[in-house]
Amino acid sequence: MLKVINVVGARPNFMKVAPIVAAMKRREREFTPLVVHTGQHYDAAMSDAFFADLDLPEPDVYLGVGSASHAAQTAAVMERFEPVLNKEKPDWVLVVGDVNSTLACALVCVKLGVKVAHVEAGLRSRDRTMPEEINRLLTDQIADLLFTPSADADQNLIAEGIPAERIRLVGNVMIDSLYKHLERARRSQIKNQLGLTQNSYAVLTLHRPSNVDDPATFGRILEALESISDRLPIVFPVHPRTRKTIAELGFGERFEKANGLRLIDPLGYLDFLSLYSGARLVLTDSGGIQEETSVLGIPCLTLRDNTERPITQTLGTNKIVGTDPDKIVAADTAALDETAKPTVSIPLWDGHTAERIVAALG
Ligand code: UD1
């Protein structure tokens, strides 16, 4: 029997861990999965909503670290995770993605000699000003087993000197959640509640510090949004970080004046899936949404200068458009002119990644 601690911390972790825990529960004679929630995200809309939507069991341990500076948050996760490891003595710890909780827990494991596996390993934006890039680089260096979503990630790891025997190409586990819940998401009432009809609106998400904490960059993006929303209504579920900076940077009035730009509270997994799967276009600076829109064949404009997920450009629907308003608007016009929905197929993004991960641990 293998005891595995599955770590979740922030919103993009829940949909990656849920299918893995479910796959372990299906092999209950071989696995005892525990869920540890660091509490990096703690608002009901950023955390609780996802447990219910994704059938993720309530955490066995909640560390309650909350928000803080990078150093304070990472340190708090480490301090609170260490006694959990000492008590539980798991055979494996599984960390996912690239948030501060991912690196913090991996670091505690390696210091205590507990085996740690990293899911979504090998992604690289090559932009070291992104906190997530540092989390990815360091977690991959110290993890015992690296589960990659695509072949480009394997190449990145090999180029960094990581031995091939530590790497397993398993596909994209977040897509397991997408396929599993697509049907349930169709029953969501969110589009009706917002008065939206299929294909007649865009969805926006924006939360990268490089975009929303910098007034000049945020101002440029807003200029593009004002122009686009004149032609196509944009629905914008606002991340708490962004909600704060809109107020702090004094952009509230501009958002209010842009009639086609509609700010709403963050959504749960099913409502958000329902919303973007019915959109004509998605504008985002998220990582995961580039992947989810690709799988569903929805045009995605990424408001960043780079991506750690290049396969979404080569095989998917993603276009990296940066933060220059003219370029964003031009890309938007070009995307709206495309009529046929592209069919997208990315190797191993097939809904069975969690089973491959669990098989490799066993
Ligand atoms: C974190 C991740 C980022 C991920 C994002 C998804 C890191 C370095 N960043 O960024 O990779 O894409 O989550 O959402 O790990 N806040 C709340 N309620 C919450 C959580 C946060 O109000 O439940 C507010 C706080 O003011 C906090 C701010 O949002 O200071 C930022 O939260 P934090 O977890 O530090 O980073 P994110 O921007 O959410």
Coordinates of C-alpha atoms in Angstrom, one line a residue, residues 64 67 75 87 91 101 110 129 134-135 156 179 215 217 258 264-265 291 312 320 341:
G64 CA -3.9 27.9 6.2
S67 CA -1.5 35.6 1.1
A75 CA 8.5 30.0 4.0
K87 CA 3.8 12.7 11.0
D91 CA 5.8 7.0 0.2
S101 CA 3.1 26.0 -2.8
V110 CA 13.9 16.7 -0.7
T129 CA 11.0 37.6 -14.2
I134 CA 11.6 30.1 -11.0
N135 CA 9.1 27.7 -9.3
N156 CA 13.7 21.2 -21.9
Y179 CA -13.4 15.9 -20.5
P215 CA 0.0 50.8 -14.6
T217 CA 1.0 47.7 -19.2
A258 CA -16.7 50.6 -21.4
I264 CA -18.1 39.7 -12.7
D265 CA -16.8 37.8 -9.7
E291 CA -4.5 24.6 -23.1
T312 CA -0.8 25.4 -27.8
I320 CA 0.8 35.0 -28.4
K341 CA -13.5 26.0 -35.9

